[in-house]
mmCIF file of C-alpha atoms and ligand atoms in Angstrom:
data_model
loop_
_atom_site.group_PDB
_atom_site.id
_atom_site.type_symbol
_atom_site.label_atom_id
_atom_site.label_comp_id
_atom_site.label_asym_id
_atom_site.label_seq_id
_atom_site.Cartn_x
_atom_site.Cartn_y
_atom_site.Cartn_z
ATOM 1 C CA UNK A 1318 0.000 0.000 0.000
ATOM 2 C CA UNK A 1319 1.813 3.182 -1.418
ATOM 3 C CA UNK A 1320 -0.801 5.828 0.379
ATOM 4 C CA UNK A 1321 -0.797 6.735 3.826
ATOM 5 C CA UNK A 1322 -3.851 9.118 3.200
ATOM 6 C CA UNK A 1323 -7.185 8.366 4.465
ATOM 7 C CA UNK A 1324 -9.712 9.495 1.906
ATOM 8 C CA UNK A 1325 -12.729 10.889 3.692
ATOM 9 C CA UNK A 1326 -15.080 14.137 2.878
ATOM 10 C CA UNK A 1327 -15.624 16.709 6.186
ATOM 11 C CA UNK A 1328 -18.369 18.459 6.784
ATOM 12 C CA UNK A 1329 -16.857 21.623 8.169
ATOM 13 C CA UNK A 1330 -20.150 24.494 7.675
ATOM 14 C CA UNK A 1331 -20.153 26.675 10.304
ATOM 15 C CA UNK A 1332 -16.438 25.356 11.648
ATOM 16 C CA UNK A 1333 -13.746 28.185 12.259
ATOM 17 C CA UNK A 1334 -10.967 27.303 9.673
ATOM 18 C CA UNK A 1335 -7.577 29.572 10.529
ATOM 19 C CA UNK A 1336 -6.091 30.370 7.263
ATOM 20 C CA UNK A 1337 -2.227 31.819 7.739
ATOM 21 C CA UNK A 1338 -1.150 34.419 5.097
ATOM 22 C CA UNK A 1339 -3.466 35.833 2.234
ATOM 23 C CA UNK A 1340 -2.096 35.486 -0.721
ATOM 24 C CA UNK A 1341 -3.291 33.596 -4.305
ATOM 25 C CA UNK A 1342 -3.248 29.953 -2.745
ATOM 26 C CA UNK A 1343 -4.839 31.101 -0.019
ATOM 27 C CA UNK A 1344 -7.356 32.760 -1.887
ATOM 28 C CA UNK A 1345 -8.027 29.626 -3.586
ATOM 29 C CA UNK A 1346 -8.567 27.190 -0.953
ATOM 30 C CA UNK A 1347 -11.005 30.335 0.958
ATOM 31 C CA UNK A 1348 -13.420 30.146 -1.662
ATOM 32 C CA UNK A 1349 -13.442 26.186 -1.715
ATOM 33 C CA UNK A 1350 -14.313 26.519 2.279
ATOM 34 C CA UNK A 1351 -16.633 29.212 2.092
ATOM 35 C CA UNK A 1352 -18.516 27.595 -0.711
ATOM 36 C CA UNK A 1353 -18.749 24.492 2.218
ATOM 37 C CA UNK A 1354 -20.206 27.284 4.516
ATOM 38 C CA UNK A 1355 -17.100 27.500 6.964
ATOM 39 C CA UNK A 1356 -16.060 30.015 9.023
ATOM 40 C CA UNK A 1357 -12.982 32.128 8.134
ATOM 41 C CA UNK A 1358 -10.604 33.707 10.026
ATOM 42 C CA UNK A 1359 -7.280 35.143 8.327
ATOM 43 C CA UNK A 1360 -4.301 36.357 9.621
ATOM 44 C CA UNK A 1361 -1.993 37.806 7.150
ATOM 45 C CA UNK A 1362 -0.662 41.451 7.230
ATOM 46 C CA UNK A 1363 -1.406 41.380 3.148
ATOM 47 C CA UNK A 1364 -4.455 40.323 1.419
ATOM 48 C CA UNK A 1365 -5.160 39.753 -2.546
ATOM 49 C CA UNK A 1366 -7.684 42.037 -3.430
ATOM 50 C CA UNK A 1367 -10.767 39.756 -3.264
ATOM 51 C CA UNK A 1368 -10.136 38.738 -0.035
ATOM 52 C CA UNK A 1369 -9.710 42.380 1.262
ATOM 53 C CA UNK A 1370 -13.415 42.410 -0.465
ATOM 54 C CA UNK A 1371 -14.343 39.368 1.758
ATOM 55 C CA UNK A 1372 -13.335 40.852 4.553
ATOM 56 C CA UNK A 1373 -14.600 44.134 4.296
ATOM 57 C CA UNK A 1374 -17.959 42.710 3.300
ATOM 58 C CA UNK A 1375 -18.056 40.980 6.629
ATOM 59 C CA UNK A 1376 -17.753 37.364 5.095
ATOM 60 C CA UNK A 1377 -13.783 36.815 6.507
ATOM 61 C CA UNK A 1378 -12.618 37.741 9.314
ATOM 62 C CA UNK A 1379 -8.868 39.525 8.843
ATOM 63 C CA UNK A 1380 -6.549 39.840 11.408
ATOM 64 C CA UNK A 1381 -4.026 42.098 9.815
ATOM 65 C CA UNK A 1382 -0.664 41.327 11.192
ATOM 66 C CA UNK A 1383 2.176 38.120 10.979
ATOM 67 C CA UNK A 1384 0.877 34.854 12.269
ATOM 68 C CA UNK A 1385 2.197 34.414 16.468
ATOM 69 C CA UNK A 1386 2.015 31.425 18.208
ATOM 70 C CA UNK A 1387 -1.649 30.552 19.499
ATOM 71 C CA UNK A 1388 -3.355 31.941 16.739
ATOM 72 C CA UNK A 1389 -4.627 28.662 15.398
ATOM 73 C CA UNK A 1390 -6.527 28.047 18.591
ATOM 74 C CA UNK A 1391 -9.874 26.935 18.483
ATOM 75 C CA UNK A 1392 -10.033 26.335 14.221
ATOM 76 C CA UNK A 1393 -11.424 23.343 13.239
ATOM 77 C CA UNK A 1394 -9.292 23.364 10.562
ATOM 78 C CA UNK A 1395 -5.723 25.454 9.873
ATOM 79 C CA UNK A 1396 -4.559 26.205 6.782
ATOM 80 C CA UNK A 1397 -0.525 27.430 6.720
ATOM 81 C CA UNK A 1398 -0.290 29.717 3.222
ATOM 82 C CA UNK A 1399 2.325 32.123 3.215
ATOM 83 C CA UNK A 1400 5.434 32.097 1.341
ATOM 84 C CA UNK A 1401 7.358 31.343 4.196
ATOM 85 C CA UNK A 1402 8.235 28.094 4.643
ATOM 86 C CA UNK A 1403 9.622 28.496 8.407
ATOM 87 C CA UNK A 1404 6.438 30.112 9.183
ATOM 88 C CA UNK A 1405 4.351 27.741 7.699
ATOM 89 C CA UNK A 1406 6.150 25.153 9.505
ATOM 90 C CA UNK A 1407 5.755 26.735 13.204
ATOM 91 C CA UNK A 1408 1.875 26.554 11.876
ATOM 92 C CA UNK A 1409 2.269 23.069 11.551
ATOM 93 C CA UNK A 1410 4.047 22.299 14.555
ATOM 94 C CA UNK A 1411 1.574 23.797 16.969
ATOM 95 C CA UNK A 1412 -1.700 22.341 15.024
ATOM 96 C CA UNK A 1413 -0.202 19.154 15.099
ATOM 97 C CA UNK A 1414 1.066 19.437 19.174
ATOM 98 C CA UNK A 1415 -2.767 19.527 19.780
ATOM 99 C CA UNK A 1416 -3.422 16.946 17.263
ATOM 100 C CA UNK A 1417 -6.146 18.953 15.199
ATOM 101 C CA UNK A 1418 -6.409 19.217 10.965
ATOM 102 C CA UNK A 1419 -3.533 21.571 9.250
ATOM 103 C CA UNK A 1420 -2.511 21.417 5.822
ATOM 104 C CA UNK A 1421 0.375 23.449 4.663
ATOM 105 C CA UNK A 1422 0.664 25.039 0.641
ATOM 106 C CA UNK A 1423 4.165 23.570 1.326
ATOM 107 C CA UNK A 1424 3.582 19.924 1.167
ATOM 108 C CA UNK A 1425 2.559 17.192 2.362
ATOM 109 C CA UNK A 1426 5.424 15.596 4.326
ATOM 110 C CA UNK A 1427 4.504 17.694 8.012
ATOM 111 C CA UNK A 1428 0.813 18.440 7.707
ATOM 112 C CA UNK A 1429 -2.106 15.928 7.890
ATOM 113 C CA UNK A 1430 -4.466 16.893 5.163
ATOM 114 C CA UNK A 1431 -4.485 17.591 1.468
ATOM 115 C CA UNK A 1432 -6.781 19.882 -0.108
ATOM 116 C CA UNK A 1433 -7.699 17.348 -3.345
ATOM 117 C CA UNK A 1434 -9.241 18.757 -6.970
ATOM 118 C CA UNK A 1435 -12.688 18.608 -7.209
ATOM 119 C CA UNK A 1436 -15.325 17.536 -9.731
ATOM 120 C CA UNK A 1437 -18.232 19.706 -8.305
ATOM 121 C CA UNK A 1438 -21.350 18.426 -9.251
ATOM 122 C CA UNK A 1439 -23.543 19.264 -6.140
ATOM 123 C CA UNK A 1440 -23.661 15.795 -4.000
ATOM 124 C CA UNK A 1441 -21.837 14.790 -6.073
ATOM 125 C CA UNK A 1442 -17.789 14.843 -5.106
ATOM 126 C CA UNK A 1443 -15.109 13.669 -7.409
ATOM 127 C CA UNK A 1444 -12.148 14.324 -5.178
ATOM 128 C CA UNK A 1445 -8.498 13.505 -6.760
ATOM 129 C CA UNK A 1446 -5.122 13.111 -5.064
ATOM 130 C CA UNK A 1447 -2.058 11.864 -5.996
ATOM 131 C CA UNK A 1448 -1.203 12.296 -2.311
ATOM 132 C CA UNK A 1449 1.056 15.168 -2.740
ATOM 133 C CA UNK A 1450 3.320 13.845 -5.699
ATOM 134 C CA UNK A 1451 2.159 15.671 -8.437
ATOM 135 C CA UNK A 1452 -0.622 18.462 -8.053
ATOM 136 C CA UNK A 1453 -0.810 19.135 -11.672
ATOM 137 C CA UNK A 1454 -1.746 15.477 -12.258
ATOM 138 C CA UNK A 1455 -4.977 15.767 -10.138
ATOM 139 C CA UNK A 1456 -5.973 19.391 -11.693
ATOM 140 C CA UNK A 1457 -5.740 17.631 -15.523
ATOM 141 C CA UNK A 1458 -7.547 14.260 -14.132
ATOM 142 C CA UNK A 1459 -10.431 16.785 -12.908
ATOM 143 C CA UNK A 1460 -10.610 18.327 -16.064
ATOM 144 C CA UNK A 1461 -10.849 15.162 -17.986
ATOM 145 C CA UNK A 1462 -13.239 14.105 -15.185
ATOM 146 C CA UNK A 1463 -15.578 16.884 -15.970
ATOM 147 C CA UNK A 1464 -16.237 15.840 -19.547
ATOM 148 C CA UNK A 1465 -17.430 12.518 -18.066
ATOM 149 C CA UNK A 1466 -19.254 13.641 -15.001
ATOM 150 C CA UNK A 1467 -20.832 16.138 -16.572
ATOM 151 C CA UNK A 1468 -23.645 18.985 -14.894
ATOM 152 C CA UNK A 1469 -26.506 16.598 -15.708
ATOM 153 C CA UNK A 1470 -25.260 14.579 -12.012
ATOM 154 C CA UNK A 1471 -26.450 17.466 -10.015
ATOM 155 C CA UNK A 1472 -30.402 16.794 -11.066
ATOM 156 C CA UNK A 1473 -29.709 13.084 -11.901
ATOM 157 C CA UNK A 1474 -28.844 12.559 -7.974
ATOM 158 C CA UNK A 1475 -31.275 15.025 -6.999
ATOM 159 C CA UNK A 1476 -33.672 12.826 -8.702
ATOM 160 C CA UNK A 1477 -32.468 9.378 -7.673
ATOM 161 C CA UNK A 1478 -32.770 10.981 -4.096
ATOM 162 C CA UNK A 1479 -36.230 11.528 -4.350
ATOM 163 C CA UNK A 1480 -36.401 8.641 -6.250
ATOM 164 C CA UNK A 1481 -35.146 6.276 -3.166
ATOM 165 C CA UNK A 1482 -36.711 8.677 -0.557
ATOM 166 C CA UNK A 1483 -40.531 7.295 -2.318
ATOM 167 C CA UNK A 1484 -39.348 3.764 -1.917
ATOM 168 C CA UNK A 1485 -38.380 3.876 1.268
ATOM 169 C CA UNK A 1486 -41.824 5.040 2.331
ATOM 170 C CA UNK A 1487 -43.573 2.401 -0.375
ATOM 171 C CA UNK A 1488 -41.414 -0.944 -0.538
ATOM 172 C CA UNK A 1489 -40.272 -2.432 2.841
ATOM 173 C CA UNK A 1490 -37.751 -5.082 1.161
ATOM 174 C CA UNK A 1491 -33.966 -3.143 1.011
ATOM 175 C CA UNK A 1492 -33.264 -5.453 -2.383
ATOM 176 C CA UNK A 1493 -36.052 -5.109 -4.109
ATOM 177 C CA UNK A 1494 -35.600 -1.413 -3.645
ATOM 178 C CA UNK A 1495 -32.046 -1.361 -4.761
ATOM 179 C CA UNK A 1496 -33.174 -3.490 -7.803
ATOM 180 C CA UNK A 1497 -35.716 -0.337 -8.957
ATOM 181 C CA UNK A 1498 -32.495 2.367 -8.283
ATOM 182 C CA UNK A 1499 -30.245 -0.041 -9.976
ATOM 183 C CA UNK A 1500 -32.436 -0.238 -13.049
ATOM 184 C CA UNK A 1501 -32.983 3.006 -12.861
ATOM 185 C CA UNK A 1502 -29.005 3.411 -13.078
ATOM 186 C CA UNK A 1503 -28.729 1.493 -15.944
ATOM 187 C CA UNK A 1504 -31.361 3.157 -17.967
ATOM 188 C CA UNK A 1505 -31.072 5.804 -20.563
ATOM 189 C CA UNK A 1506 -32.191 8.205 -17.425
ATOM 190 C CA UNK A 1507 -28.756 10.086 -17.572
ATOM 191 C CA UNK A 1508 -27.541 10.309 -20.846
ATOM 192 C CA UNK A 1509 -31.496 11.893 -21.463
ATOM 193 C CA UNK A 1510 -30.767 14.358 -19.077
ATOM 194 C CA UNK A 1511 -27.587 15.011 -20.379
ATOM 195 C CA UNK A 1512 -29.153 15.887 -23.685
ATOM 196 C CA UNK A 1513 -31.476 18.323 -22.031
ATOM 197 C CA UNK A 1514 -35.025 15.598 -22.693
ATOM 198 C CA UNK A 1515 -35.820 15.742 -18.875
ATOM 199 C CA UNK A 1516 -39.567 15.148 -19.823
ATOM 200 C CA UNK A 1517 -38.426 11.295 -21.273
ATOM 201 C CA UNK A 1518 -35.947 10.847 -18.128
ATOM 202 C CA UNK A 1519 -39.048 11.608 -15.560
ATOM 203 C CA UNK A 1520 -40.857 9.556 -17.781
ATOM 204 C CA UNK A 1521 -38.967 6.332 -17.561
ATOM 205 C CA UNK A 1522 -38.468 6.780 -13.845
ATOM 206 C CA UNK A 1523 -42.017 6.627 -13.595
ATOM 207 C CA UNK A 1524 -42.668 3.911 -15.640
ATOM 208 C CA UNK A 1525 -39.558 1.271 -13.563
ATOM 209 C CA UNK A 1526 -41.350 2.568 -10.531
ATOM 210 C CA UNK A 1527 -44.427 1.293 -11.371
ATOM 211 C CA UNK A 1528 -42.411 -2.309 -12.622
ATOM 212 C CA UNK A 1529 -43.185 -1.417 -16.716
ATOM 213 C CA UNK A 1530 -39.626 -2.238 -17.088
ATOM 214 C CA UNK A 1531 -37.238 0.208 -18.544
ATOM 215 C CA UNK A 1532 -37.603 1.009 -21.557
HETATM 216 C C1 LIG B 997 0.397 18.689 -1.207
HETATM 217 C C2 LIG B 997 -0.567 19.798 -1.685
HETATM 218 C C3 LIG B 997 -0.917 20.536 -0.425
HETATM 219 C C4 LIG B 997 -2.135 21.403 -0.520
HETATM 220 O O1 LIG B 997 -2.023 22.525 -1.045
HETATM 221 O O2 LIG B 997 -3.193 20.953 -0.042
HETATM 222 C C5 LIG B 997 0.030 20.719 -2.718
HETATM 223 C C6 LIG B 997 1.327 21.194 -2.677
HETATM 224 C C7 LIG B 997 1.994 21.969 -3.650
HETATM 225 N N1 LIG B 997 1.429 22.447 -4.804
HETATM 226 C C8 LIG B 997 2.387 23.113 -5.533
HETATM 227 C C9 LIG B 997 2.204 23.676 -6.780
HETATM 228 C C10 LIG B 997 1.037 23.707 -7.560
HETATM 229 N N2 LIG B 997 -0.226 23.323 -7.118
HETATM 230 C C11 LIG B 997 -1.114 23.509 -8.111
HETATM 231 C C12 LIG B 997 -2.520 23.271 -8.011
HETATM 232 C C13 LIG B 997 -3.203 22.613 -7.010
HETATM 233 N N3 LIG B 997 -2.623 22.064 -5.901
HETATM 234 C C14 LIG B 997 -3.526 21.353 -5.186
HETATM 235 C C15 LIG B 997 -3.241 20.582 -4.060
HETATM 236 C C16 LIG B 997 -2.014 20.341 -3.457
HETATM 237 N N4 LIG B 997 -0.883 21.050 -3.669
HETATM 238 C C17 LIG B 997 -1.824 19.286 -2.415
HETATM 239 C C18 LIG B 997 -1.578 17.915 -3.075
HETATM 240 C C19 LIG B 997 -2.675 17.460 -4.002
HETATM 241 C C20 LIG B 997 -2.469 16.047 -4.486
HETATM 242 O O3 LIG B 997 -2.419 15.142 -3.632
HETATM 243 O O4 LIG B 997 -2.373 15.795 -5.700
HETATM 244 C C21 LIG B 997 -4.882 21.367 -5.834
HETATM 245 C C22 LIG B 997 -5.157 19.961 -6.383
HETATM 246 C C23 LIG B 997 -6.035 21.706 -4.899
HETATM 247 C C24 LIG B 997 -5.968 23.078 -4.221
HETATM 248 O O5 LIG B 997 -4.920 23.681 -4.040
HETATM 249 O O6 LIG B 997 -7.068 23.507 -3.848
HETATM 250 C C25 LIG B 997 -4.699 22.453 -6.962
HETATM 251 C C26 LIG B 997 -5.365 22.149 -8.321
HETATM 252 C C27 LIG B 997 -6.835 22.452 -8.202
HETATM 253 C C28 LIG B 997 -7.584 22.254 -9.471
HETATM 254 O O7 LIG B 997 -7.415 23.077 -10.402
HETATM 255 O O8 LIG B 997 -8.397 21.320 -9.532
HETATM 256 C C29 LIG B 997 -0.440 24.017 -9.252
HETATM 257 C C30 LIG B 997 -1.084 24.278 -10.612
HETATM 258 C C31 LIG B 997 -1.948 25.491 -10.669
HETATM 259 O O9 LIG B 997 -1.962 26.291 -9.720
HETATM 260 O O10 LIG B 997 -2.569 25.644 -11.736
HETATM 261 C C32 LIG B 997 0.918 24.175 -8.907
HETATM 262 C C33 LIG B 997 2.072 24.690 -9.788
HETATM 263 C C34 LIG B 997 2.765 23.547 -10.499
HETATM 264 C C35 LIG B 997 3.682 22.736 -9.604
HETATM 265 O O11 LIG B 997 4.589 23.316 -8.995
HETATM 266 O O12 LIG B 997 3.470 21.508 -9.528
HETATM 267 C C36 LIG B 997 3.598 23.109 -4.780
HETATM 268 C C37 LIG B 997 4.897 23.723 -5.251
HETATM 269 C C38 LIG B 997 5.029 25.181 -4.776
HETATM 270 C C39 LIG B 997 6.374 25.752 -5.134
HETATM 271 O O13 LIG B 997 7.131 25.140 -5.910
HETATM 272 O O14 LIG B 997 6.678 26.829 -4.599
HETATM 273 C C40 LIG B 997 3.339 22.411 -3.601
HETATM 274 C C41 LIG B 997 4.329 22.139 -2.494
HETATM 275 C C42 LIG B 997 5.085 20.864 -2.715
HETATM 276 O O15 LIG B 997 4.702 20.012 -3.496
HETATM 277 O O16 LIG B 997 6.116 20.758 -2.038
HETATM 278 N N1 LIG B 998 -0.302 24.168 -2.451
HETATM 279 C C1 LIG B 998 -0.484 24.748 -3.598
HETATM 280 O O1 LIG B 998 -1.464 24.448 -4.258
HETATM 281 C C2 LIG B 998 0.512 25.738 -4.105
HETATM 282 C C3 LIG B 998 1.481 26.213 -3.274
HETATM 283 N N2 LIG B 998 2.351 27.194 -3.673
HETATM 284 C C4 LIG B 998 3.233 27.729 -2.613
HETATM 285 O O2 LIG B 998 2.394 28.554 -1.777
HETATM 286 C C5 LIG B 998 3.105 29.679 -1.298
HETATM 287 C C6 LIG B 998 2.183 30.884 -1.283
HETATM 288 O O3 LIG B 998 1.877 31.233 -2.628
HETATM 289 P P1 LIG B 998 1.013 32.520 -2.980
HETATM 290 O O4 LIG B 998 -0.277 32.489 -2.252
HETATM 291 O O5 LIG B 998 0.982 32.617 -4.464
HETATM 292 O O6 LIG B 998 1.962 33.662 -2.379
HETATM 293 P P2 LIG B 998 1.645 35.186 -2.160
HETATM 294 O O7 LIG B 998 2.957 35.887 -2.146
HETATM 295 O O8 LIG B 998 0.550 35.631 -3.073
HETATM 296 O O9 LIG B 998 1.037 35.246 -0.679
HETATM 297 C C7 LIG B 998 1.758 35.075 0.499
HETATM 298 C C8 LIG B 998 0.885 35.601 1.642
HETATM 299 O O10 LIG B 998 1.482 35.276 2.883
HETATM 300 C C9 LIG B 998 1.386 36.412 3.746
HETATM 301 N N3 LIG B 998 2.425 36.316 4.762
HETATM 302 C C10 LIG B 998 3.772 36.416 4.609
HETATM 303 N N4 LIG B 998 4.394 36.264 5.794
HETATM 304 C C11 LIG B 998 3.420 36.029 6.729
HETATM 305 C C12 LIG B 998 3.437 35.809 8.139
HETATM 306 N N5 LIG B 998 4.583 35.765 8.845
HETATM 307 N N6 LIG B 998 2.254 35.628 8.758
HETATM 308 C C13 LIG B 998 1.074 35.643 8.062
HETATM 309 N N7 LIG B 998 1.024 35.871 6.719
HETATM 310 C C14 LIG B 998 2.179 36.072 6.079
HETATM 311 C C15 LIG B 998 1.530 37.600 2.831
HETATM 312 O O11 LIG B 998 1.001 38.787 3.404
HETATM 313 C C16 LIG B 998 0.707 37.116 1.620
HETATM 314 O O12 LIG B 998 -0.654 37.425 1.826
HETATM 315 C C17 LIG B 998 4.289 29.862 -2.239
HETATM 316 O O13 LIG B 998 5.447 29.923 -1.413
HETATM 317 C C18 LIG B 998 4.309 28.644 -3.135
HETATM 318 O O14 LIG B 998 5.526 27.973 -3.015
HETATM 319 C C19 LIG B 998 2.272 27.704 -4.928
HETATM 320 C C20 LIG B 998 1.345 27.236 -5.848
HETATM 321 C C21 LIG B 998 0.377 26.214 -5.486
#
C-alpha cells in the first residue's frame, strides 16, 4: 500500500478554519471553504484584493498582522499559506502538538491533510489526489473528469434521491428497492438528461417505478 492518506469528505459548515497568510493559494482554498459554509478567520498582514473584499464585506474575518504562536486556537481546521516556509512550519508544529487538521501550501510531508481537486457536481464529489506527488496530475484528471461527469449529475442525484426517498416510504424489502435504483441506473435516465429531454428521463423513472420495465 503506497498511500498513507485516508480518503474521507468533512463536513466543516459553520467550523472556524484559521487560514495563515493571504495570498493567491490562499485565496483559492477560501473560496473552496466558504462555498462548504465555513467560518474564516485570516491572519496575514497582506491580502489579494478579493479577499480584502471578503473581509470588508463581513464574510472573513482579517486579522491584519504576521501569524504568532496561538493563533490557530480553536479552528477546526488550519490552513498554513504564506510564502514562508519556516512560518508555515511553526503553523504546523503547533496544530499538530494539539493533534487537530492543518494542511500546509508547502507539502505534504509535516501536515495531515491535502486539499484534493474537485469535480463539483452538487452531492456529487469527485475528489483527486495523488497524495502530494504531483498536483498538476490531479488538476488535468479533474478536467478530464468533468467531460465525463458532466452537470446533468447534479439533477440526476437530486432525482435518484427523491427517487429512493418514495421507496423507502412504499417498498419495505432493502433489495427489491435497490433493484428499482439499480435499473434506474442502468437506464437511458442520464444520458437523457444530459441531452437536455428531462420530460423522457421523468418519464422512464415513472414507468420502472411502477415495474413497466425500462424502456
Ligand atoms: C500537497 C498539496 C498541499 C495542498 O495545497 O493541499 C500541494 C502542494 C503543492 N502544490 C504546488 C504547486 C502547484 N499546485 C497547483 C494546483 C493545485 N494544488 C492542489 C493541491 C495540493 N498542492 C496538495 C496535493 C494534491 C495532491 O495530492 O495531488 C490542488 C489539487 C487543490 C488546491 O490547491 O485547492 C490544486 C489544483 C486544483 C484544481 O485546479 O483542480 C499548481 C497548478 C496550478 O496552480 O494551476 C501548482 C504549480 C505547479 C507545480 O509546482 O506543480 C507546490 C509547489 C510550490 C512551489 O514550488 O513553490 C506544492 C508544495 C510541494 O509540493 O512541495
Ligand atoms: N499548495 C499549492 O497548491 C501551491 C502552493 N504554492 C506555494 O504557496 C506559497 C504561497 O503562494 P502565494 O499564495 O501565491 O503567495 P503570495 O505571495 O501571493 O502570498 C503570500 C501571503 O502570505 C502572507 N504572509 C507572509 N508572511 C506572513 C506571516 N509571517 N504571517 C502571516 N502571513 C504572512 C503575505 O502577506 C501574503 O498574503 C508559495 O510559497 C508557493 O511555493 C504555490 C502554488 C500552489
Amino acid at each position: 500500500m503506497d498511500s498513507r492518506y485516508f480518503a474521507a469528505f468533512l463536513d466543516i459548515a459553520g467550523r472556524l478554519c484559521t487560514v495563515i497568510g493571504g495570498g493567491q493559494v490562499a485565496e483559492r482554498k477560501i473560496k473552496t471553504l466558504l462555498a462548504c459554509g465555513a467560518r474564516i478567520r485570516i491572519v496575514s498582514p497582506g491580502l489579494t484584493p478579493e479577499l480584502g473584499r471578503l473581509a470588508a464585506e463581513g464574510a472573513i474575518e482579517h486579522i491584519a498582522r504576521p501569524y504568532e504562536p496561538g493563533d490557530t486556537e480553536g479552528a477546526f481546521l488550519t490552513i498554513a499559506a504564506t510564502d514562508s516556509r519556516e512560518v508555515n512550519r511553526l503553523v504546523v508544529e503547533e496544530v499538530n502538538k494539539e493533534g487537530r487538521l492543518v494542511n500546509s501550501v508547502h507539502g505534504a510531508a509535516e501536515a495531515n491533510l491535502i486539499f484534493p481537486a474537485v469535480v463539483d457536481r452538487g452531492p456529487l464529489q469527485v475528489a483527486i489526489s495523488t497524495s502530494g506527488t504531483g498536483p498538476v496530475v490531479a488538476k488535468a484528471i479533474r478536467e478530464d473528469l468533468e467531460e465525463y461527469f458532466g452537470e446533468e449529475f447534479e439533477v440526476y442525484l437530486h432525482k435518484l434521491s427523491s427517487v429512493r426517498e418514495h421507496l423507502k416510504q412504499t417498498i419495505d424489502e432493502e433489495k427489491m428497492r435497490a433493484e428499482v435504483l439499480l435499473a434506474i441506473v442502468q437506464s437511458r435516465v442520464r444520458e437523457l438528461l444530459r441531452s437536455g429531454n428531462e420530460a423522457e428521463a421523468d418519464r422512464i423513472i415513472r414507468s420502472i417505478i411502477e415495474g413497466q420495465g425500462n424502456s
